[in-house]
Short mmCIF file of C-alpha atoms in Angstrom, two decimals:
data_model
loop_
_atom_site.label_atom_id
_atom_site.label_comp_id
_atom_site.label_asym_id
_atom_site.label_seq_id
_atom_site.Cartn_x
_atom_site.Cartn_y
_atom_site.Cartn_z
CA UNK A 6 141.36 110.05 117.29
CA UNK A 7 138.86 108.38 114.81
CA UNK A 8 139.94 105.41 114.72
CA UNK A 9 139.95 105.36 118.69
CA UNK A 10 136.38 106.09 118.44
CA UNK A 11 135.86 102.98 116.48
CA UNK A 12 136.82 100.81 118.79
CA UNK A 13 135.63 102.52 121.98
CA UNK A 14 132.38 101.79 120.46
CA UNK A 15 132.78 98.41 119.79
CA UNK A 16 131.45 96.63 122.61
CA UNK A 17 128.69 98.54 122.93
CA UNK A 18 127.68 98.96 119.29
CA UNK A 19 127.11 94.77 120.02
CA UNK A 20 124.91 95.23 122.72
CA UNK A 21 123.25 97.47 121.20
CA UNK A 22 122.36 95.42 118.52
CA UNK A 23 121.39 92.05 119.90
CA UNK A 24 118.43 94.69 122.21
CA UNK A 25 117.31 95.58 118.62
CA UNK A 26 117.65 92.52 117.14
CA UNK A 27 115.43 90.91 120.22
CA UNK A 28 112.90 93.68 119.78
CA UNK A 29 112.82 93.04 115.72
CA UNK A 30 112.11 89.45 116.28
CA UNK A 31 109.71 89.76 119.11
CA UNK A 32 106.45 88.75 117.80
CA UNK A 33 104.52 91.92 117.46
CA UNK A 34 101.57 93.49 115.54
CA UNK A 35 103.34 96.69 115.18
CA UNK A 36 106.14 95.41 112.79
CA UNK A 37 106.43 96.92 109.28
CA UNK A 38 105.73 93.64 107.81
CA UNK A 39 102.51 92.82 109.91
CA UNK A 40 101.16 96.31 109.45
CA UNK A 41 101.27 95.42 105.50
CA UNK A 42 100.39 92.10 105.83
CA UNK A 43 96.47 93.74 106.48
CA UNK A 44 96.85 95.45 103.17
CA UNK A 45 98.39 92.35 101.27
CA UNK A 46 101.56 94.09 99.88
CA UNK A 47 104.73 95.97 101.62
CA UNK A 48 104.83 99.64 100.13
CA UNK A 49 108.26 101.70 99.77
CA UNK A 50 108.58 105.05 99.03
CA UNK A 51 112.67 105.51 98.25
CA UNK A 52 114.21 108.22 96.84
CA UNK A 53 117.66 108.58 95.76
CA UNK A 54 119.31 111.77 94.21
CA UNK A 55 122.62 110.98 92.83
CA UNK A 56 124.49 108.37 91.38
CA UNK A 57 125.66 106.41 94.13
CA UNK A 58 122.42 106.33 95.79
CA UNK A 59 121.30 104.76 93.05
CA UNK A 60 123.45 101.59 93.12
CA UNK A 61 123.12 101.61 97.31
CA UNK A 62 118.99 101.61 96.64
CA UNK A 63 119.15 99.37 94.22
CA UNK A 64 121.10 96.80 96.31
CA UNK A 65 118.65 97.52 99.12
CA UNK A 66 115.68 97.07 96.43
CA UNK A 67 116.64 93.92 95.32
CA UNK A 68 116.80 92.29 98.53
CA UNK A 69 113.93 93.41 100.40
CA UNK A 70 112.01 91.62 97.26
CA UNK A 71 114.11 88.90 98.20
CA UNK A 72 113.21 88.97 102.13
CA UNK A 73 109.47 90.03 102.06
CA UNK A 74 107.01 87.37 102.56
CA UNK A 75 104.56 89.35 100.87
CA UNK A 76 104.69 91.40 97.25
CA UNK A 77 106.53 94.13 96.91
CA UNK A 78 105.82 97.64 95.57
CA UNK A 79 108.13 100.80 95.09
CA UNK A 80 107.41 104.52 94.42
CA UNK A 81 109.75 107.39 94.49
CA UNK A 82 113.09 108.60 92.57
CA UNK A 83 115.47 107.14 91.31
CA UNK A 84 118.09 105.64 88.73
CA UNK A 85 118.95 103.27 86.20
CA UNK A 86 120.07 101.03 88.62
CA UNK A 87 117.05 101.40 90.53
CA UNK A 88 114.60 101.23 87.24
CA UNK A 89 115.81 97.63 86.96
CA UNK A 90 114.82 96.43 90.34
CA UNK A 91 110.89 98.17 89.68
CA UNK A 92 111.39 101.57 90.00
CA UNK A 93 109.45 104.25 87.69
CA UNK A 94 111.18 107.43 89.03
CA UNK A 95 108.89 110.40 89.49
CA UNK A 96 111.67 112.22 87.61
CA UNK A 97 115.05 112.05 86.82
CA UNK A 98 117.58 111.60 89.37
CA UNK A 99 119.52 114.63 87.50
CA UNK A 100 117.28 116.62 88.58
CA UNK A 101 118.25 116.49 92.19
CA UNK A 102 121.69 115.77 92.11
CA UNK A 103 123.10 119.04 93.24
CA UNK A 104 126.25 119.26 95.29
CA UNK A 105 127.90 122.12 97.36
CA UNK A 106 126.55 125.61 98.93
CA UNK A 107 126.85 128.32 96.19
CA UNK A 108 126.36 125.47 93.57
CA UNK A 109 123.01 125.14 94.61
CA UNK A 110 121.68 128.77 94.69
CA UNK A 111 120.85 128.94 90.85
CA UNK A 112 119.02 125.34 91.34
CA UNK A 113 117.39 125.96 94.76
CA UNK A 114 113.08 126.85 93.15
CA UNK A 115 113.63 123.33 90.62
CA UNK A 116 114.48 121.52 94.32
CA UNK A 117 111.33 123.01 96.40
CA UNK A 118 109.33 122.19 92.92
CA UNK A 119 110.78 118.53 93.10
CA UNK A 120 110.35 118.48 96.46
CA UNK A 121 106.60 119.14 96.94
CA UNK A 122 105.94 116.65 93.84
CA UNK A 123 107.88 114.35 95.80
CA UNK A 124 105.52 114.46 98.93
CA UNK A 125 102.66 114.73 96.87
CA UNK A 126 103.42 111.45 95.48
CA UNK A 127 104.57 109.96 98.51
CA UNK A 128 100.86 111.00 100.55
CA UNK A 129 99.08 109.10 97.17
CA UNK A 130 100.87 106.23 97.15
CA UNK A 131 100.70 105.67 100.82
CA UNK A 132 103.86 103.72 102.02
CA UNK A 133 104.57 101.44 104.88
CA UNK A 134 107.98 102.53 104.61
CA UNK A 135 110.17 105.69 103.79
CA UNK A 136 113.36 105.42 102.68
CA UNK A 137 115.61 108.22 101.78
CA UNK A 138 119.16 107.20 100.55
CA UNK A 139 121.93 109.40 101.36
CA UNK A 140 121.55 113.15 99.64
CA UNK A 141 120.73 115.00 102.82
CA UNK A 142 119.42 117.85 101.52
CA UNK A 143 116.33 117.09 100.12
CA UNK A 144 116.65 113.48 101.86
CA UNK A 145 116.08 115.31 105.40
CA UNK A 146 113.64 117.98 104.13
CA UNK A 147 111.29 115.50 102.35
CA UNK A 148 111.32 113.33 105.60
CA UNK A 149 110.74 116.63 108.25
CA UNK A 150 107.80 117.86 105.74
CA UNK A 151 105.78 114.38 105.47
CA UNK A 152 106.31 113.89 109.15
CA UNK A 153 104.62 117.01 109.23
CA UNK A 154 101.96 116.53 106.65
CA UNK A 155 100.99 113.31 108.06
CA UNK A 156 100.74 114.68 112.12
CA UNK A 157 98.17 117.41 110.32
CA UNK A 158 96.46 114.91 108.47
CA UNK A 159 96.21 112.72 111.96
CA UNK A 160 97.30 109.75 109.77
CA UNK A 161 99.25 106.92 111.11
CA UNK A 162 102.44 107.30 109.18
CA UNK A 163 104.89 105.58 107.61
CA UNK A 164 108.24 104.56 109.52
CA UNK A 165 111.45 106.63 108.31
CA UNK A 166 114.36 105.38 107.51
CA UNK A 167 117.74 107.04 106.28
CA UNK A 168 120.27 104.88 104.50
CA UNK A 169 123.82 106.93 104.89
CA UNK A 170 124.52 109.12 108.34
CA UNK A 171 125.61 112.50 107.47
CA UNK A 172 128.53 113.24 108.03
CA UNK A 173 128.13 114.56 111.48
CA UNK A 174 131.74 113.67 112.58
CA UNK A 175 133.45 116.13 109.93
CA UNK A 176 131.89 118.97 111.16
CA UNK A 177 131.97 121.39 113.76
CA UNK A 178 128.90 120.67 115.83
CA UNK A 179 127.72 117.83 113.41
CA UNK A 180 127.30 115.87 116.86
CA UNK A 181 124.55 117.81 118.24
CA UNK A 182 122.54 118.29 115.17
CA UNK A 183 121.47 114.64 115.37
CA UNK A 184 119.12 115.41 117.75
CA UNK A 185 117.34 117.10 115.91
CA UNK A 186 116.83 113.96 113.09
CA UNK A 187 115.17 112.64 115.93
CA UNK A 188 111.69 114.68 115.19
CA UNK A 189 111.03 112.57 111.18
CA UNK A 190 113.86 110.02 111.51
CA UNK A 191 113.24 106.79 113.41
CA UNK A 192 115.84 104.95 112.02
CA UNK A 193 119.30 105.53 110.47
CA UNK A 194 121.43 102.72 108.44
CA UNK A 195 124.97 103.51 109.26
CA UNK A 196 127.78 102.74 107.10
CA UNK A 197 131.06 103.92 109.30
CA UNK A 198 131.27 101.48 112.20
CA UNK A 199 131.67 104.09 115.05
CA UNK A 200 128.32 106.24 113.71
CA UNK A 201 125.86 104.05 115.44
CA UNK A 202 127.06 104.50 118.82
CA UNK A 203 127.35 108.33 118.71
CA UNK A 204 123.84 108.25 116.92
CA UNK A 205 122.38 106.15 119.70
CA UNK A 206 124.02 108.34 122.28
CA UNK A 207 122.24 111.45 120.56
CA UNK A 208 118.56 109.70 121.19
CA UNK A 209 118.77 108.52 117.54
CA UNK A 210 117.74 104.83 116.14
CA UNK A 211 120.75 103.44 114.71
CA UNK A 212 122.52 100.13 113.48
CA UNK A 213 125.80 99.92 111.43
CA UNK A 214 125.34 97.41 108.51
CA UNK A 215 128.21 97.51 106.95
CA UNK A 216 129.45 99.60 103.77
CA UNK A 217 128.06 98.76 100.56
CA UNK A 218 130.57 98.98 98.49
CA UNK A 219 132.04 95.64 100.21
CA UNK A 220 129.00 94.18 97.96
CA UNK A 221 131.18 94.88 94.86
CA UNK A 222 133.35 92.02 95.86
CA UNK A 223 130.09 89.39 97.04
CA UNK A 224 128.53 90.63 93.22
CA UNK A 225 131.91 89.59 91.33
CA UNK A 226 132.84 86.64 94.27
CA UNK A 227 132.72 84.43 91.18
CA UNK A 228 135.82 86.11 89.13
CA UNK A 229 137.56 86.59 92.21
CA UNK A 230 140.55 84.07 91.87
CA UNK A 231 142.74 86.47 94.32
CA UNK A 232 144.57 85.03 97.23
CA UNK A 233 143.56 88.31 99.50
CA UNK A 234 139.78 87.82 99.75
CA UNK A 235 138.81 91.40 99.91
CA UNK A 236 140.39 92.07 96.13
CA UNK A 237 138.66 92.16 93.23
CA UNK A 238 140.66 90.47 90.39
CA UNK A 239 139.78 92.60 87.03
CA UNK A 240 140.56 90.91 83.62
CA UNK A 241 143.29 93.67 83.27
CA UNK A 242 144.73 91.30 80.23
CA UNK A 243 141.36 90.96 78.25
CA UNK A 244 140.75 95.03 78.88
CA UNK A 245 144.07 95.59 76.70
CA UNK A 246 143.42 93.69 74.51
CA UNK A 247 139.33 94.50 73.36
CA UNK A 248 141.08 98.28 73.64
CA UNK A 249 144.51 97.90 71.78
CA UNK A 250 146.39 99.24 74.56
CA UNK A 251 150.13 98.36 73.69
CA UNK A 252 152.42 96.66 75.69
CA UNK A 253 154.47 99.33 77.65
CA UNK A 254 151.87 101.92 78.02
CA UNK A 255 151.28 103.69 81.50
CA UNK A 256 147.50 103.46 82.22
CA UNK A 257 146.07 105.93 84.09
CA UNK A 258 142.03 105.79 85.24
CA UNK A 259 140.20 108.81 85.95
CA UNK A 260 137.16 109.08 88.24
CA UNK A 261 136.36 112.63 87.89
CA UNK A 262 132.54 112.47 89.52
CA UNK A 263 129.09 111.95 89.31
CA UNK A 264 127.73 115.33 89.24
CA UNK A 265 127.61 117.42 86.22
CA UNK A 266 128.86 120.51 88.41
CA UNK A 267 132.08 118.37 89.92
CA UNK A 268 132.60 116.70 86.51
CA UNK A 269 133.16 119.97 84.19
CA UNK A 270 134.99 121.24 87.16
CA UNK A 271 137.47 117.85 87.99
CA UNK A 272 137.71 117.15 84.45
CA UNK A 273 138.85 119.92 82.75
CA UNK A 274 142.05 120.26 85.99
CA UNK A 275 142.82 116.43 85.07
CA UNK A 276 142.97 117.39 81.22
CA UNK A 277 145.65 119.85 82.09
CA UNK A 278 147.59 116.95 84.24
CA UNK A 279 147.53 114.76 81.84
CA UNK A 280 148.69 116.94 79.19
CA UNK A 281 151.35 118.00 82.13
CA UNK A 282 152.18 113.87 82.63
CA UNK A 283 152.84 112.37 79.05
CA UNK A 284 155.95 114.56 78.88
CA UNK A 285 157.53 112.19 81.60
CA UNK A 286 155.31 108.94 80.15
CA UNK A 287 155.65 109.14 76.46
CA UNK A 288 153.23 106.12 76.17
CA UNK A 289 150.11 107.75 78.72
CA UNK A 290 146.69 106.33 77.95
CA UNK A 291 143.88 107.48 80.28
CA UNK A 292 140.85 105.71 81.01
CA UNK A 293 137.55 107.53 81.87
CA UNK A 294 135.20 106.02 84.24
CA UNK A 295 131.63 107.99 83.49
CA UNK A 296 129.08 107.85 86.17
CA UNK A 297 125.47 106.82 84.89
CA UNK A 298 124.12 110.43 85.05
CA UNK A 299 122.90 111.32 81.49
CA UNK A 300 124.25 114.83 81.62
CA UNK A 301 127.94 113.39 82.51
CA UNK A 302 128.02 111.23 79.55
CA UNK A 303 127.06 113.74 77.10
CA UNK A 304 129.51 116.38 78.40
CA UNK A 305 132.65 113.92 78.86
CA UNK A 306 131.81 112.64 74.74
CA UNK A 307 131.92 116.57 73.67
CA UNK A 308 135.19 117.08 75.63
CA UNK A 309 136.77 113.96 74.77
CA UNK A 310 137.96 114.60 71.00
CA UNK A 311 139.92 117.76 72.75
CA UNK A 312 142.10 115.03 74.67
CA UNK A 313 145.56 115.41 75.12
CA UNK A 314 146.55 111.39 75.14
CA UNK A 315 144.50 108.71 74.03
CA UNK A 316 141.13 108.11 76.06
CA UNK A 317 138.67 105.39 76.86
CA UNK A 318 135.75 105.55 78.18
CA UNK A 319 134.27 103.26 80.70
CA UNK A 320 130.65 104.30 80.72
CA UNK A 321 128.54 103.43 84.21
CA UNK A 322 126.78 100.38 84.97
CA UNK A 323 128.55 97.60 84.91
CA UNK A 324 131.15 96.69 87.65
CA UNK A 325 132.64 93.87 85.68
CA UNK A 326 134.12 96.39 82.99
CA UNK A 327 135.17 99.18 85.92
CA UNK A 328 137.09 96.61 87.61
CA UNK A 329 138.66 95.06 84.27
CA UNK A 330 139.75 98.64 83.45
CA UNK A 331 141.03 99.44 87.38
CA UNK A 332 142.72 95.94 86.93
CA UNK A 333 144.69 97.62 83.51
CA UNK A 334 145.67 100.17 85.65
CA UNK A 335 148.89 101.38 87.26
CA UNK A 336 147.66 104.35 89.51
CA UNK A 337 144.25 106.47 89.47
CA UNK A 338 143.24 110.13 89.88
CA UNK A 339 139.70 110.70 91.76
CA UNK A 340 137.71 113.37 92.86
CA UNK A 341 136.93 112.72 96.45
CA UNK A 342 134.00 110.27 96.71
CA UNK A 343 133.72 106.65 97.53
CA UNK A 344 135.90 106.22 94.68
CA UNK A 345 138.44 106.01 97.08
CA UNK A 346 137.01 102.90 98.39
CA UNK A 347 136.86 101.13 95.19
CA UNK A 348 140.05 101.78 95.06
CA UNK A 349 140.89 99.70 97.43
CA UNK A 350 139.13 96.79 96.39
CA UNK A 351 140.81 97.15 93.26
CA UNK A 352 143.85 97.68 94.76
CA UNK A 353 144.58 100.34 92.43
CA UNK A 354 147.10 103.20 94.19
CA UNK A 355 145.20 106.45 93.58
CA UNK A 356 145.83 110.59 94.54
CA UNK A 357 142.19 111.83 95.71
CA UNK A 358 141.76 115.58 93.85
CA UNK A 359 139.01 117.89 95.38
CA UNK A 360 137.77 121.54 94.11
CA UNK A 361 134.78 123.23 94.44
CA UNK A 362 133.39 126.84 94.25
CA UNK A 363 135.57 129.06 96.36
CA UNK A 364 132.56 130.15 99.01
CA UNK A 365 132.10 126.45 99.23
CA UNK A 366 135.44 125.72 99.76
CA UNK A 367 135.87 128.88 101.91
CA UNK A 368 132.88 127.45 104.26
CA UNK A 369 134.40 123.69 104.37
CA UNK A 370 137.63 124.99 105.53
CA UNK A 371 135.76 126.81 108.50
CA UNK A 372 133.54 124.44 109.38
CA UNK A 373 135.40 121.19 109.12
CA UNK A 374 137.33 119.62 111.83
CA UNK A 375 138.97 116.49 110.34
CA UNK A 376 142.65 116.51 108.21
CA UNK A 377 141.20 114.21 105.42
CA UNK A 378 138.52 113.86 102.41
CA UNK A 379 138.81 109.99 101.61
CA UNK A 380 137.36 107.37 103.70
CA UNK A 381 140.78 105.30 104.02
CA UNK A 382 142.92 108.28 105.05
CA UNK A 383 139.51 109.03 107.69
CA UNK A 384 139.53 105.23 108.69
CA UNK A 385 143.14 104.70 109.00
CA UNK A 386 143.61 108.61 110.87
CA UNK A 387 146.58 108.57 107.95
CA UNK A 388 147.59 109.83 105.07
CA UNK A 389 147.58 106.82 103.36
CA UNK A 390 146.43 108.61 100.25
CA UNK A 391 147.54 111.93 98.37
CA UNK A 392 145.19 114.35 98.77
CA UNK A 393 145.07 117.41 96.47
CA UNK A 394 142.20 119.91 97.81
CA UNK A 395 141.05 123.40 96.98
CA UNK A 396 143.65 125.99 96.25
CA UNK A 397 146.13 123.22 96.05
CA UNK A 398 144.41 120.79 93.61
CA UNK A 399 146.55 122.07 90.30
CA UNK A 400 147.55 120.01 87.79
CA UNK A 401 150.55 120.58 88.75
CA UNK A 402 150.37 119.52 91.78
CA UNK A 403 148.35 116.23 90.91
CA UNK A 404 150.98 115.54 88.03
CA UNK A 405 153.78 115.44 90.83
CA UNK A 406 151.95 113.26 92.94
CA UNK A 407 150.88 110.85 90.47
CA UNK A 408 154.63 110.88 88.54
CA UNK A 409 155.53 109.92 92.45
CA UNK A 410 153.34 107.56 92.95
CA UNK A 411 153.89 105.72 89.40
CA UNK A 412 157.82 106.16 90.15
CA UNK A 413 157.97 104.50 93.59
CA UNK A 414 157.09 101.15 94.30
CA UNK A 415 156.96 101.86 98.13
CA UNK A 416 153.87 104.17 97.99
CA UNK A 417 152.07 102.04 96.36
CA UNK A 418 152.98 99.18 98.65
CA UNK A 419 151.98 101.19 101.48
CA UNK A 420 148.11 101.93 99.61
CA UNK A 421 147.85 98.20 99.02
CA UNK A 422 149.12 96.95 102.23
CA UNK A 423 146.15 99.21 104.16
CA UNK A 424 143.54 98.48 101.72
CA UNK A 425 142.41 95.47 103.33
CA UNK A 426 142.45 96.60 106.96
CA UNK A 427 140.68 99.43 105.26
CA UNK A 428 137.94 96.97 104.00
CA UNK A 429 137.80 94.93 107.21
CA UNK A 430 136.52 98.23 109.37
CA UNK A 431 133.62 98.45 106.90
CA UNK A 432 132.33 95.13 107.20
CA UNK A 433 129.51 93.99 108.79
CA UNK A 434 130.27 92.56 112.43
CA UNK A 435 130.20 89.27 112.28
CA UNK A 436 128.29 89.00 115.57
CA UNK A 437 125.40 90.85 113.89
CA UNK A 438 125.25 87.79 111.14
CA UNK A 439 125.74 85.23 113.02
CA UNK A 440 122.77 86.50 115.57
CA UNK A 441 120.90 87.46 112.92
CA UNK A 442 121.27 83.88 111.10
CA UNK A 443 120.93 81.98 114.29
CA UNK A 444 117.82 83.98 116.15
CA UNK A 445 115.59 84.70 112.81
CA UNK A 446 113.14 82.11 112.08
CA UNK A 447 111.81 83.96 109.24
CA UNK A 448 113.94 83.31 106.54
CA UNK A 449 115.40 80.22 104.72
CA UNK A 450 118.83 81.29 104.20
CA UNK A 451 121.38 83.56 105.85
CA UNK A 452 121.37 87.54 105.80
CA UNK A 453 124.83 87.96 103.59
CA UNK A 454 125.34 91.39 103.00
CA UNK A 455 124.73 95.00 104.28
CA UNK A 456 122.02 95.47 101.74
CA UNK A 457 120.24 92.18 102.64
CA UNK A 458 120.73 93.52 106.65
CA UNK A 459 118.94 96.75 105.65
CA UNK A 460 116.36 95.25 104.36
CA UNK A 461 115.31 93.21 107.44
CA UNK A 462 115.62 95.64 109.86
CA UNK A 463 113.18 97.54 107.68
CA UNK A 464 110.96 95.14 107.05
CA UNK A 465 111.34 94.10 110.31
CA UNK A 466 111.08 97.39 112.32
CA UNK A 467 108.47 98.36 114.91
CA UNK A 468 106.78 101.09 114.43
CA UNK A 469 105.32 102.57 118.13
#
């Protein structure tokens, strides 16, 4: 049914974008750019509250520096990632990454604290541009409540963009909540190809760019010596060898979140399945992948010493190491994320574990109305991947899958085989580059990459 969806808005998604595109490059005083041009630098507020935010933002940081004619300034909350490309975060992201419905009760008066600093920063620094990067929660509420502030201030206000749609196609009547966006979003950055066109047909600014996680491939294009182009070629060999890793041992990488709340939670069920999983691999070595989120790191080094096989850790940061270590790998065990993705551009077979507080969970199963958690089951309308969610994420049940999975060369023929196809339905159209390359007389050099897309049609955008 998704995947029909895709394609039904195909066409149109096209047409859609070459109107927008003609309007972007219409010459106009009303343009994001020309409105800073009077005050001789482009301002972005940009706020980001988790982990993979941060590396999205950062992307989207680095190359609107690149594509502004004019200096570049940047206010808000952020990241590491985001640090390096300018950013002096208001506070730390940690402090807003909170996930789930009863997990956020004991957190809710820190979040309206952050959240009026947040606008009270934003009305001083004055932006051109908004940008809030996925994180819905406090993304949407910041955006409604300096819509508001600046309509009582009678200020002309900055333009709004959201990087991310929500996930209005998993839920029961996700569809006709976009409407209401409509009111302190004027534009959304789409990273599912059929979002725009549902977005657009809900009254609500929208272009598909592409997924960003296809930029892990363009940032490492220069290790990539695979024949499949959309595979990222770890040095699985060197990995071994810097970690003494001997010969015959079954690797196993574990993704177990970004949040503190999912981490304690996903870790301490893959402990158990890993202690469940060396009985049938003697020779088990585990590899933990830790998110940059300060509070992570420090709780995965306490836990580690209690590990039942040998560990590394694979801190956050660099995508060179993750993909040398994904490369050593024979399978992987993830807590539902874009993981999942990365995955696939490793080419790594994977089982996708999910658990959560059991009113959360109770309120997902209610509300939700698709089969799957991971973006390539979701993509593919499949289950390409083992999924392991709520009651039924045991470790147990994730050491079955995963002695399956590392047993039988057909299953994980069958996750390699769709990861590409996978990849190819998150691309950028082509169309979109090659109009944008061939109509914009602005730049020097070719837009590339979703990130370098976003930026323009920021930068680019006319605000009424």
């Amino acid at each position: 049914m998704l995947l029909k969806a895709i394609w039904n808005v195909k066409s149109e998604k096209h047409r859609g974008f070459l109107r927008l595109l003609s309007r972007h490059l219409s010459v106009s005083s009303r343009t994001v750019i020309d409105k800073a041009t009077k005050d001789g630098e482009v301002r972005v507020f940009i706020v980001s509250g988790e982990v993979s935010g941060d590396t999205i933002a950062s992307r989207l940081m680095a190359s609107l520096k690149k594509l502004s004619p004019l200096p570049i300034r940047f206010s808000g909350v952020g990241g590491s990632l985001m640090a390096k490309q300018g950013l002096t975060s208001l506070f730390p992201i940690e402090d807003i990454s909170v996930m789930g419905i009863w997990e956020l009760l004991p957190h809710i008066n820190k979040l309206r604290a952050k959240l009026k600093d947040t606008i009270e920063a934003a009305l001083v620094f004055k932006p051109h541009v908004v940008v809030t990067v996925d994180n819905k929660g406090f993304s949407f509420r910041l955006l409604k409540k300096l819509r508001v502030r600046y309509n009582q201030l009678n200020l002309d206000g900055p333009v709004h963009f959201h990087y991310v749609a929500p996930s209005f196609w998993a839920w029961k009547g996700g569809e006709a909540r976009l409407k209401g966006l409509t009111e302190f979003v004027d534009h959304v950055l789409c990273i599912l190809p059929f979002e725009e066109g549902v977005c657009r047909a809900n009254g609500l600014g929208a272009t598909f760019v592409g997924h960003p996680i296809v930029e892990d491939v363009m940032e490492l294009k220069d290790r990539n010596t695979s024949p499949c182009k959309w595979k990222i070629e770890g040095k699985s060999e060197d990995f071994k060898e810097k970690n003494a890793i001997p010969a015959g041992a079954t690797v196993v990488s574990l993704l177990p979140g970004s949040r503190l709340q999912e981490v304690t939670r996903m870790l301490t069920i893959f402990r158990n399945t890993m202690d469940l999983l060396k009985e049938s691999f003697p020779e088990l070595v585990t590899v933990i992948h830790i998110a940059s989120n300060r509070h992570v790191e420090s709780y995965i080094d306490g836990v580690v010493s209690k590990w039942p096989v040998p560990a590394i850790l694979v801190p956050g940061g660099s995508h060179h190491l993750k993909y040398d270590a994904l490369s050593a790998s024979k399978v992987s065990l993830c807590t539902s994320g874009t993981v999942a993705v990365e995955m696939q551009l490793a080419q790594v077979p994977c089982v996708v574990a999910y658990r959560a507080h059991f009113l959360t969970e109770w309120f997902i199963r209610y509300k939700a109305k698709i089969c799957y958690v991971s973006l390539p089951n979701i993509l593919m309308d499949s289950a390409i991947i083992p999924e392991a969610l709520f009651h039924s994420c045991t470790h147990t049940k994730l050491a079955t899958l995963l002695t399956d999975l590392i047993n039988n060369d057909h299953l994980q023929e069958e996750q390699i085989a769709a990861a590409e196809k996978v990849i190819r339905l998150l691309l950028p159209p082509e169309e979109t580059m090659n109009n944008m390359g061939q109509q914009n007389l602005r730049l020097s050099f070719p837009i590339q990459s979703p990130s370098m897309l976003a930026a323009f049609l920021i930068l680019y955008h006319e605000k009424p």
